[in-house]
Coordinates of C-alpha atoms in Angstrom, one line a residue:
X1 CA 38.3 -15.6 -52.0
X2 CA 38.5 -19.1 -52.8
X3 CA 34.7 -21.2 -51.4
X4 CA 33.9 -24.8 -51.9
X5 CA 30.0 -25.4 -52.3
X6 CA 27.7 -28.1 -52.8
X7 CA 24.4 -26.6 -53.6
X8 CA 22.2 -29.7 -54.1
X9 CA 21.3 -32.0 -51.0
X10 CA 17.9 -33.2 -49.2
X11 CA 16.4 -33.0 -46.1
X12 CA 14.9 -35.8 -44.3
X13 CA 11.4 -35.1 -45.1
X14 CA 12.4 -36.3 -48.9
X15 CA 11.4 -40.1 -49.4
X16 CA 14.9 -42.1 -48.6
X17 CA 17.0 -39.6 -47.0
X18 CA 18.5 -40.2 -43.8
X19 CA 16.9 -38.8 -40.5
X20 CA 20.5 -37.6 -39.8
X21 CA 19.9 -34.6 -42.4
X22 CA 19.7 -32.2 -40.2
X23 CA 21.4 -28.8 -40.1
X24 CA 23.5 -28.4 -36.8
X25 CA 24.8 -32.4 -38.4
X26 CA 24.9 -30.8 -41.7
X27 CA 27.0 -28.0 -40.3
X28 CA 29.8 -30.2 -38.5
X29 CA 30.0 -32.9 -41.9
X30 CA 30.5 -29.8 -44.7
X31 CA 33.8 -28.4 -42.1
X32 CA 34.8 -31.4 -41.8
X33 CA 34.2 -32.4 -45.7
X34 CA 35.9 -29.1 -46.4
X35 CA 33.0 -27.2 -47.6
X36 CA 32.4 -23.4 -47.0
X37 CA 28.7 -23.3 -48.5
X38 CA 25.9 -26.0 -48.9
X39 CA 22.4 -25.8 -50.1
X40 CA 19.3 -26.1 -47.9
X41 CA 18.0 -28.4 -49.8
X42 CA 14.3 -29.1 -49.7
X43 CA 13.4 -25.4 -48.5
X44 CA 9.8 -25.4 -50.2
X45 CA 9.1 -27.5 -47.3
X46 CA 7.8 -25.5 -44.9
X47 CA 9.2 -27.2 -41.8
X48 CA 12.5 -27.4 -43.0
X49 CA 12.0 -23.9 -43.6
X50 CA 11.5 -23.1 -40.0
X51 CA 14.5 -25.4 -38.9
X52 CA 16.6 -23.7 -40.8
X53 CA 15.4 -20.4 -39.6
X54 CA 15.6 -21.5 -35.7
X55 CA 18.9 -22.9 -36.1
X56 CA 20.3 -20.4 -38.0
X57 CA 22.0 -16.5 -38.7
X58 CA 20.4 -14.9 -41.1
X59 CA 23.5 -13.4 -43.3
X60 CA 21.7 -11.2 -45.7
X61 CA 18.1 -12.0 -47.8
X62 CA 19.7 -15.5 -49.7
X63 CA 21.9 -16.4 -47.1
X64 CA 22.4 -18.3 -43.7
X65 CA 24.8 -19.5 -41.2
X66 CA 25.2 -22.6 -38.7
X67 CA 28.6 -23.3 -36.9
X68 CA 30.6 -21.2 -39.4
X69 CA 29.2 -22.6 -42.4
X70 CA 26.9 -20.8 -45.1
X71 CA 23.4 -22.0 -46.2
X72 CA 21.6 -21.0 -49.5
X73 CA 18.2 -21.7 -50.2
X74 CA 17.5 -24.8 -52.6
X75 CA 15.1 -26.7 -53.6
X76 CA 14.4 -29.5 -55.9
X77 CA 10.9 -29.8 -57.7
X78 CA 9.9 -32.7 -60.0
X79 CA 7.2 -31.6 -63.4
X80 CA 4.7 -33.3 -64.7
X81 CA 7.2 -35.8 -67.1
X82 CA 8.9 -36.6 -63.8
X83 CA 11.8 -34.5 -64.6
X84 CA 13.6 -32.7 -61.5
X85 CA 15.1 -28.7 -61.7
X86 CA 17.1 -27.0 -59.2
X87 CA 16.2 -24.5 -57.5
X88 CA 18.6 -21.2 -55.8
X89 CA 16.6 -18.6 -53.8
X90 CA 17.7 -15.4 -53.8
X91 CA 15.5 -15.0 -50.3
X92 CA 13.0 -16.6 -47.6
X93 CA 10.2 -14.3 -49.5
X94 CA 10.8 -15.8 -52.8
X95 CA 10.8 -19.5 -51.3
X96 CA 7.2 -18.5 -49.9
X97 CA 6.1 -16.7 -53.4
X98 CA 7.4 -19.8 -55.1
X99 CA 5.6 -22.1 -52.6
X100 CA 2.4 -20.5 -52.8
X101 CA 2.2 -19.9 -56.4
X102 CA 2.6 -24.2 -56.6
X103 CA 0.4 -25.1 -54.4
X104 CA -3.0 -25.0 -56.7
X105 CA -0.5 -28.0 -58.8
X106 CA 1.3 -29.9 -56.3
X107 CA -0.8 -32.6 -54.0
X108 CA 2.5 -32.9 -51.6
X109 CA 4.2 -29.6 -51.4
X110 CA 3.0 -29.3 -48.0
X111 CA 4.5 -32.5 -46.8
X112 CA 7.4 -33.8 -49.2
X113 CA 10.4 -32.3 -49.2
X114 CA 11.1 -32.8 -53.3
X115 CA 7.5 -32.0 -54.2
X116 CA 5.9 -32.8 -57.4
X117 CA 4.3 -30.4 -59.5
X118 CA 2.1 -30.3 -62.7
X119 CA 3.4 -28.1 -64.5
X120 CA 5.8 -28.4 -67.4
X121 CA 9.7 -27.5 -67.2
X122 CA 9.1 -24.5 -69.2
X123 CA 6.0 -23.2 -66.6
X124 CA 8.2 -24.0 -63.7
X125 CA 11.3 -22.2 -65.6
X126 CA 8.9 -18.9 -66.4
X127 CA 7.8 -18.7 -62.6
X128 CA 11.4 -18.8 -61.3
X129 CA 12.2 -16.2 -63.9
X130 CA 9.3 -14.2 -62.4
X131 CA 10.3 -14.6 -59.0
X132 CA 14.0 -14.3 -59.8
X133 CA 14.8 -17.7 -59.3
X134 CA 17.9 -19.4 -60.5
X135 CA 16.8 -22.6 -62.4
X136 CA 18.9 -25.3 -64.2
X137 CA 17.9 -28.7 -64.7
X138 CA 18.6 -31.6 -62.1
X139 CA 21.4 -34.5 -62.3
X140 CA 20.8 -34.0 -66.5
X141 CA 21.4 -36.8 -67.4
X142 CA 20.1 -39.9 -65.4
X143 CA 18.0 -42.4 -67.0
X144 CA 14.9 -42.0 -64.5
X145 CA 14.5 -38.1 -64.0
X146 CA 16.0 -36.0 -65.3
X147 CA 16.3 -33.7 -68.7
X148 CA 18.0 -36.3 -71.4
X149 CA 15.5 -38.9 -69.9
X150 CA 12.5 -37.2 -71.4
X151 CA 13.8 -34.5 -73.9
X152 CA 16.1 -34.4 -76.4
X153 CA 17.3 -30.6 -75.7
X154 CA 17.1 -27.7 -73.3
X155 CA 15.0 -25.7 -76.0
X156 CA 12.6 -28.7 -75.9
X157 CA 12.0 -29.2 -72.3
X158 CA 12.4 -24.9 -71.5
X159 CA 11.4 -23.3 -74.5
X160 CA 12.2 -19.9 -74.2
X161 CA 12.4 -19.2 -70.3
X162 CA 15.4 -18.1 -69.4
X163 CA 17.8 -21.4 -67.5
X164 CA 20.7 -20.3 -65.7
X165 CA 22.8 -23.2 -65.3
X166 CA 23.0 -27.1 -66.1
X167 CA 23.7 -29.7 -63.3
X168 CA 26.0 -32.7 -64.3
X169 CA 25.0 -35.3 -61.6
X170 CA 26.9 -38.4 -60.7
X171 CA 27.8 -40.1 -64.0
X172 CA 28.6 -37.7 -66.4
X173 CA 31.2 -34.7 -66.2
X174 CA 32.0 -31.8 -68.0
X175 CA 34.3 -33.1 -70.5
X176 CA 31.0 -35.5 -71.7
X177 CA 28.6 -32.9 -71.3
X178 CA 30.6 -30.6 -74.0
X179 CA 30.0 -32.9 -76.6
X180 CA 26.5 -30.9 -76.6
X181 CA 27.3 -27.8 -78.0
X182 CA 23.9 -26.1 -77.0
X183 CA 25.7 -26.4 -73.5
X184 CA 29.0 -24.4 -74.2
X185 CA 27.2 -21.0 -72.8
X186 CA 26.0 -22.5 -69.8
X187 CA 27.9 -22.9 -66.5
X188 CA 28.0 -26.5 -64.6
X189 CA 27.4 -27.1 -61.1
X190 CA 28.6 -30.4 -59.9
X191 CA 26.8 -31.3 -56.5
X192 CA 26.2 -34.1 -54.5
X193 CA 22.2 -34.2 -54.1
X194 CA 23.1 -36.0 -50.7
X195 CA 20.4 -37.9 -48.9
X196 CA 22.9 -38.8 -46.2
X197 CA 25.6 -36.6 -44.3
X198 CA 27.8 -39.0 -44.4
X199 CA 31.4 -38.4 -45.9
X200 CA 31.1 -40.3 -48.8
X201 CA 27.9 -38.7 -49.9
X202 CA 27.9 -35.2 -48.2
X203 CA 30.3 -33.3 -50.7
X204 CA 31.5 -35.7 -53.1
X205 CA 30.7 -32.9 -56.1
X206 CA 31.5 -29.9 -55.1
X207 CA 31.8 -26.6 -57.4
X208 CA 35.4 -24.2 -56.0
X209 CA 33.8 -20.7 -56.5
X210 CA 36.0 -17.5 -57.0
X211 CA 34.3 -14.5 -55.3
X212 CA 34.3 -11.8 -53.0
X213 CA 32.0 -13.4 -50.0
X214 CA 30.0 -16.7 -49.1
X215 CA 26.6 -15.2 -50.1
X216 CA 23.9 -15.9 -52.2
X217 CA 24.6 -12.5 -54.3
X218 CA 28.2 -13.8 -54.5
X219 CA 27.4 -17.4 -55.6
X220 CA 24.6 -16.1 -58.5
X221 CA 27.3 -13.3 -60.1
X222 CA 29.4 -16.2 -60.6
X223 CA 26.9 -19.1 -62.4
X224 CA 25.7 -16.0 -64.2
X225 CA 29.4 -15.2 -64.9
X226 CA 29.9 -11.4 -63.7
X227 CA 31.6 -9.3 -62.4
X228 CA 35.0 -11.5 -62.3
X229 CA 33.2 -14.0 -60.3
X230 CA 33.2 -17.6 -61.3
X231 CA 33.6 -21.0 -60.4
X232 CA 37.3 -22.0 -61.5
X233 CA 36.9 -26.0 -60.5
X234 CA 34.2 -28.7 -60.8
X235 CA 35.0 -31.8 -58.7
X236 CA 33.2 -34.8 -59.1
X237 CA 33.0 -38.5 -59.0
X238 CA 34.4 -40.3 -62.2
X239 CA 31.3 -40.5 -64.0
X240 CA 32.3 -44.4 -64.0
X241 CA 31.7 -44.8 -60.8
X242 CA 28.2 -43.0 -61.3
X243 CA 24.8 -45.3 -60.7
X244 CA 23.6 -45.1 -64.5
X245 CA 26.9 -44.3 -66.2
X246 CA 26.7 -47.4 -68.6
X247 CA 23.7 -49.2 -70.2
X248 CA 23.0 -52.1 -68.2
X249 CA 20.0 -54.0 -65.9
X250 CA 18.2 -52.3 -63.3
X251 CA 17.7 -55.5 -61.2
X252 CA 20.6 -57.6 -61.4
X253 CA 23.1 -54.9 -62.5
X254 CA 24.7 -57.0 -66.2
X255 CA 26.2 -54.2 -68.1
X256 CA 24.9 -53.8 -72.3
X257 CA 26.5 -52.5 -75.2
X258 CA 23.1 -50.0 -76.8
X259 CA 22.6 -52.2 -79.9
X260 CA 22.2 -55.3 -77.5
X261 CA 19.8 -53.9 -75.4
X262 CA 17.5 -52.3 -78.1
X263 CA 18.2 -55.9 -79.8
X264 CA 16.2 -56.9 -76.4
X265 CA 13.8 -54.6 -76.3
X266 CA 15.4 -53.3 -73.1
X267 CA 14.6 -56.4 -71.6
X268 CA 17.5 -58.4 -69.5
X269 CA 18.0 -61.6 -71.3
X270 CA 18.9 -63.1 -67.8
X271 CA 16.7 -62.1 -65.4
X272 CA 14.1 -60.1 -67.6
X273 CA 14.5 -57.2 -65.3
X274 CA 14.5 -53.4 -67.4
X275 CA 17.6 -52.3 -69.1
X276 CA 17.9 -48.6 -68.2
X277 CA 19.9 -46.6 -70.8
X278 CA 23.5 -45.2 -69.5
X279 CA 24.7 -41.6 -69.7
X280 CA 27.5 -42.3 -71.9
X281 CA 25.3 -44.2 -74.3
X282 CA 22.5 -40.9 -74.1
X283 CA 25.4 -38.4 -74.4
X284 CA 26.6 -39.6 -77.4
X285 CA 23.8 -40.1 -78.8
X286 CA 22.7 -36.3 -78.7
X287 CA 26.8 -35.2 -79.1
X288 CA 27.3 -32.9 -81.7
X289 CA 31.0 -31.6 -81.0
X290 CA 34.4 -32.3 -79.8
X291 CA 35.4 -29.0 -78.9
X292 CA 35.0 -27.3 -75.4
X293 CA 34.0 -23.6 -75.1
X294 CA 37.4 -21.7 -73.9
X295 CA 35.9 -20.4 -70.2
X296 CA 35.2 -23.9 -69.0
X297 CA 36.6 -24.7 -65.9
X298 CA 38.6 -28.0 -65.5
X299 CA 36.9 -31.2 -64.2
X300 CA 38.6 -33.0 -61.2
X301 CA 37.4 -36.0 -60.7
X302 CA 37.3 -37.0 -56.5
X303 CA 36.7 -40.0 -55.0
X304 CA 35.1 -40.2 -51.2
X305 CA 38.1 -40.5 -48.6
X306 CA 36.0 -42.9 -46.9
X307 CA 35.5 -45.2 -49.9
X308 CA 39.3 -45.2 -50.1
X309 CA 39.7 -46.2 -46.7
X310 CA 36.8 -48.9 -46.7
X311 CA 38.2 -50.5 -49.8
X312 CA 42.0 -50.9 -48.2
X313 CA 40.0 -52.3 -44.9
X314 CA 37.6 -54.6 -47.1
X315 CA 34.9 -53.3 -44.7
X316 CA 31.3 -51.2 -45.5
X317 CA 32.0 -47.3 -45.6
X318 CA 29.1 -47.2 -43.3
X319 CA 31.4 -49.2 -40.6
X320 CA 32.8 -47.7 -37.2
X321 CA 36.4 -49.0 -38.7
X322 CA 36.3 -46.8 -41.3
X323 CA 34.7 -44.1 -40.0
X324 CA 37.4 -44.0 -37.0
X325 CA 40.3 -43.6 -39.5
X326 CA 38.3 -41.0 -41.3
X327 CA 38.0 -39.0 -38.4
X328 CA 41.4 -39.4 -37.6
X329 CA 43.1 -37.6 -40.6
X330 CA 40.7 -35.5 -40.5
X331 CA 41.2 -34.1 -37.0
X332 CA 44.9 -34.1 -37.7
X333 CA 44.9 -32.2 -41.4
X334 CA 41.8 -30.5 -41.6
X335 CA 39.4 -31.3 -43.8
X336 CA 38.8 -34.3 -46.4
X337 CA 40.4 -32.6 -49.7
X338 CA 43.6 -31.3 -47.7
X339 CA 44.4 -35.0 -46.9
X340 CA 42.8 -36.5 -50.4
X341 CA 45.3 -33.2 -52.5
X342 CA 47.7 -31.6 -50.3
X343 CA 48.8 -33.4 -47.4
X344 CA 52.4 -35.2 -47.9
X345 CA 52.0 -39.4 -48.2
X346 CA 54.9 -39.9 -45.7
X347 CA 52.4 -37.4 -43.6
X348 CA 49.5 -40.0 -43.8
X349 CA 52.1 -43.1 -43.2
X350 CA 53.1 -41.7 -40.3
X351 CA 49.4 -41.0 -39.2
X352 CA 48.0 -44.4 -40.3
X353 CA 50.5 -46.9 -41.9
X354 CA 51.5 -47.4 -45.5
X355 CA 48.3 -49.0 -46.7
X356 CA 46.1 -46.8 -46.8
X357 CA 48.5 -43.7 -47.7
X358 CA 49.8 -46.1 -50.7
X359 CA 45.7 -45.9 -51.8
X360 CA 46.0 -42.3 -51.7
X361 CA 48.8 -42.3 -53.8
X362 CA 47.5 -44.4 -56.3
X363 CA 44.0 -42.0 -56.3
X364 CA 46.1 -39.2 -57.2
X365 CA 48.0 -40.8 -59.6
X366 CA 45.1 -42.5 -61.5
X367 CA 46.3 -45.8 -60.7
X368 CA 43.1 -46.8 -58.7
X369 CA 41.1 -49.8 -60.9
X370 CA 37.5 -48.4 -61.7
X371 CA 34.5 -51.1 -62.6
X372 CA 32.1 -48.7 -63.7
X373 CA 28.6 -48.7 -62.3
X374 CA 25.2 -49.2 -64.4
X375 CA 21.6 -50.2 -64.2
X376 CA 21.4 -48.3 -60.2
X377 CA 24.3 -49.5 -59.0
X378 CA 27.7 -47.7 -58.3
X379 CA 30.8 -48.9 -59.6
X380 CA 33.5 -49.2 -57.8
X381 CA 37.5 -48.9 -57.0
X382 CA 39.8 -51.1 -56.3
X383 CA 43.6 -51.2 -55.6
X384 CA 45.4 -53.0 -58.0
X385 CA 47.6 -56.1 -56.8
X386 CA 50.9 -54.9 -57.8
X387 CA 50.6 -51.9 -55.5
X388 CA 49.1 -53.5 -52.7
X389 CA 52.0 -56.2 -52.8
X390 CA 54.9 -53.3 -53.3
X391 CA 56.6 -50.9 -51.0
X392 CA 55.4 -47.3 -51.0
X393 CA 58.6 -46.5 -52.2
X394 CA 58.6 -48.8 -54.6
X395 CA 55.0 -48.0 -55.9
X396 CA 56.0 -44.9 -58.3
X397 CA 57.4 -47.3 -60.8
X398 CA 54.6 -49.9 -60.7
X399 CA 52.9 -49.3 -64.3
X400 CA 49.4 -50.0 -64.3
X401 CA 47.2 -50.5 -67.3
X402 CA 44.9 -48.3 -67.1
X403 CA 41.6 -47.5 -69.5
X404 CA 41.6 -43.7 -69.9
X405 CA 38.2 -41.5 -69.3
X406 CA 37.3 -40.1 -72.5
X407 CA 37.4 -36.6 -73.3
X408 CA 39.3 -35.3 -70.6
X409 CA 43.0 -34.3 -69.8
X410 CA 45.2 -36.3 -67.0
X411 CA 43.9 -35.5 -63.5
X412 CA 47.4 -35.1 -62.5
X413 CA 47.6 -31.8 -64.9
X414 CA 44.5 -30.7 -63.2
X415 CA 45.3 -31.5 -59.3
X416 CA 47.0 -28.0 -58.3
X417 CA 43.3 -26.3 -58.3
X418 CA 42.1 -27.9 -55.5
X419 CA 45.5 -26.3 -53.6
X420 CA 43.8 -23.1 -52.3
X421 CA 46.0 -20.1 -51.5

């Protein structure tokens, strides 16, 4: 069977999440997003552990299920450099053995939801192998916390524990993240690490798994690749519109080629705020290959329905505009990647008029304008002119100039894996 899962979200009792997380709401976002299985999230927490187990059927030791949807038990943690590792429990009893053997180095396990721990990546990686933990490292490459921030190389940060998987985070993919060859035997897991259940956050990575059943058991044959399971898709955001995808200010957000900003000191020459590093800047600064190991999954880069909608209307995603035509083509086709992949334009036109089904087109076609994000902020996309201006049937011969992603093939070539059979 074919199962959509994003694996890496938050509860509310992490600092800035919304007080919306909770699971029957998490439950009726991920059908509605499309998603058969979504991490916990947060599950050292003991509270959230007990909502999860009131509001929930237990499936088997690893997993659980709300209003038809699956739940496996996450977690985040962040070590003592402030770097952040995933977490997948293969049962309740290793969440508690995990809980109580960080308690003697955590000050806020008991209360935060992403607790903080001091202990180094590779102690944290040797306990999860102990406990038989899955581990990978968090969003990898982000300037603030994660694994490129502080080290220069798995080996560095885990020395010889054992790390089962490598998650790409919102502004790199996995055509970037092959250009570090110590990655090629590692599986990616593209997730969301949602602090909202709102459609634009909830799911917008996701990881298409091929297995037998939405379980926990299922889910770890295929990261660890056997048995024939596997994840055949990663879907994503283009790393462009990620927060930290190019070197630029953390305060006011002006975008810096590298050798200007170490020029600077990593100072803004504008407002003086700090200049945080970008991904693509950090991943080519550790690349050591162009070539991509043979059993890599394609990358399909997604943007948010809702984001697609908001930018036609000129209105916040957050709006009750938007959200109303969300719901809409979502009642009528299913779920949020049947109408972004597989539902027929002249379908959507009929739903909703041309605008907005013209803004789908151009998503699939790569025609949408991207202004990449930097320094904290996202980027964004916009609908180019000549498309807004034409006729949908006039819009397949509009040519757009358009600034190619590097290292990865045309989406179009790539679109047919999110068709499930």
């Amino acid at each position: 069977m074919i199962v959509d899962a994003d694996l890496h979200i938050h509860s509310r009792y992490s600092k800035a999440v919304s007080k919306l997380m909770t699971f029957p709401i998490l439950a009726e976002n991920a059908k509605l997003k499309g998603l058969e299985i979504v991490g916990t999230g947060d599950i050292l927490n003991l509270q959230w552990e007990k909502e999860l187990l009131e509001a929930a059927q237990k499936v088997d030791e690893g997993s659980y299920e709300i209003k038809g949807v699956r739940f496996l038990l996450t977690a985040e943690v962040e070590d003592s450099r402030r770097v952040h590792h995933l977490l997948i429990f293969p049962s309740i009893d290793a969440v508690r053995g995990m809980r109580e053997r960080l308690k003697p180095y955590s000050k806020d396990i008991e209360n935060e939801g992403r607790p903080h721990v001091n202990l180094s990546a590779a102690e944290i990686a040797d306990l999860a192998n102990e406990l038989d933990v899955l581990i990978g490292a968090a969003h990898s490459f982000t300037p603030w916390t994660a694994l490129y921030k502080e080290y220069n190389s798995l080996k560095e940060a885990y020395g010889d524990a054992k790390v089962h998987f490598l998650e790409l985070g919102l502004s790199a993919d996995s055509y970037v993240a092959d250009r570090i060859k110590a990655h090629h035997g590692l599986t990616y897991l593209s997730n969301s690490d949602a602090h909202s259940p709102m459609p634009h956050r909830l799911g917008r990575e996701f990881n298409r798994f091929e297995i037998e059943d939405a379980t926990f058991d299922e889910v770890r044959k295929a990261i660890l690749k056997r048995g024939g399971r596997k994840i055949i898709l990663n879907v994503g955001l283009d790393p462009r519109l990620g927060k930290y995808h190019l070197t630029a200010c953390s305060k006011c957000y002006t975008k810096y080629r590298l050798e200007d900003a170490k020029g600077l000191n990593w100072r803004c020459e504008l407002c003086g705020g700090v200049i945080k590093k970008g991904v693509h800047d950090r991943i080519l600064e550790l690349a050591d290959t162009n070539e991509r190991p043979k059993d890599r999954p394609p990358y399909l880069h997604l943007a948010p329905l809702a984001e697609i909608i908001a930018m036609v209307l000129n209105k916040a995603v957050e709006t009750k505009a938007v959200k109303s035509i969300w719901e809409r083509l979502l009642r009528e086709f299913g779920s949020e990647i049947a109408v972004l992949v597989d539902v027929p334009i002249k379908s959507i036109t009929e739903l909703i008029g041309e605008e907005i089904a013209k803004a789908i087109w151009a998503f699939r076609n790569e025609k949408l304008i991207v202004i990449p994000g930097g320094g904290g902020k996202y980027g964004e996309i916009r609908l180019p002119e000549e498309i807004k201006k034409a006729k949908l049937e006039e819009i397949g011969d509009i040519k757009i100039k358009h600034e190619d992603v590097y290292y990865r093939p045309k989406q179009s070539s790539i679109l047919s894996f999110l068709k499930k059979a």
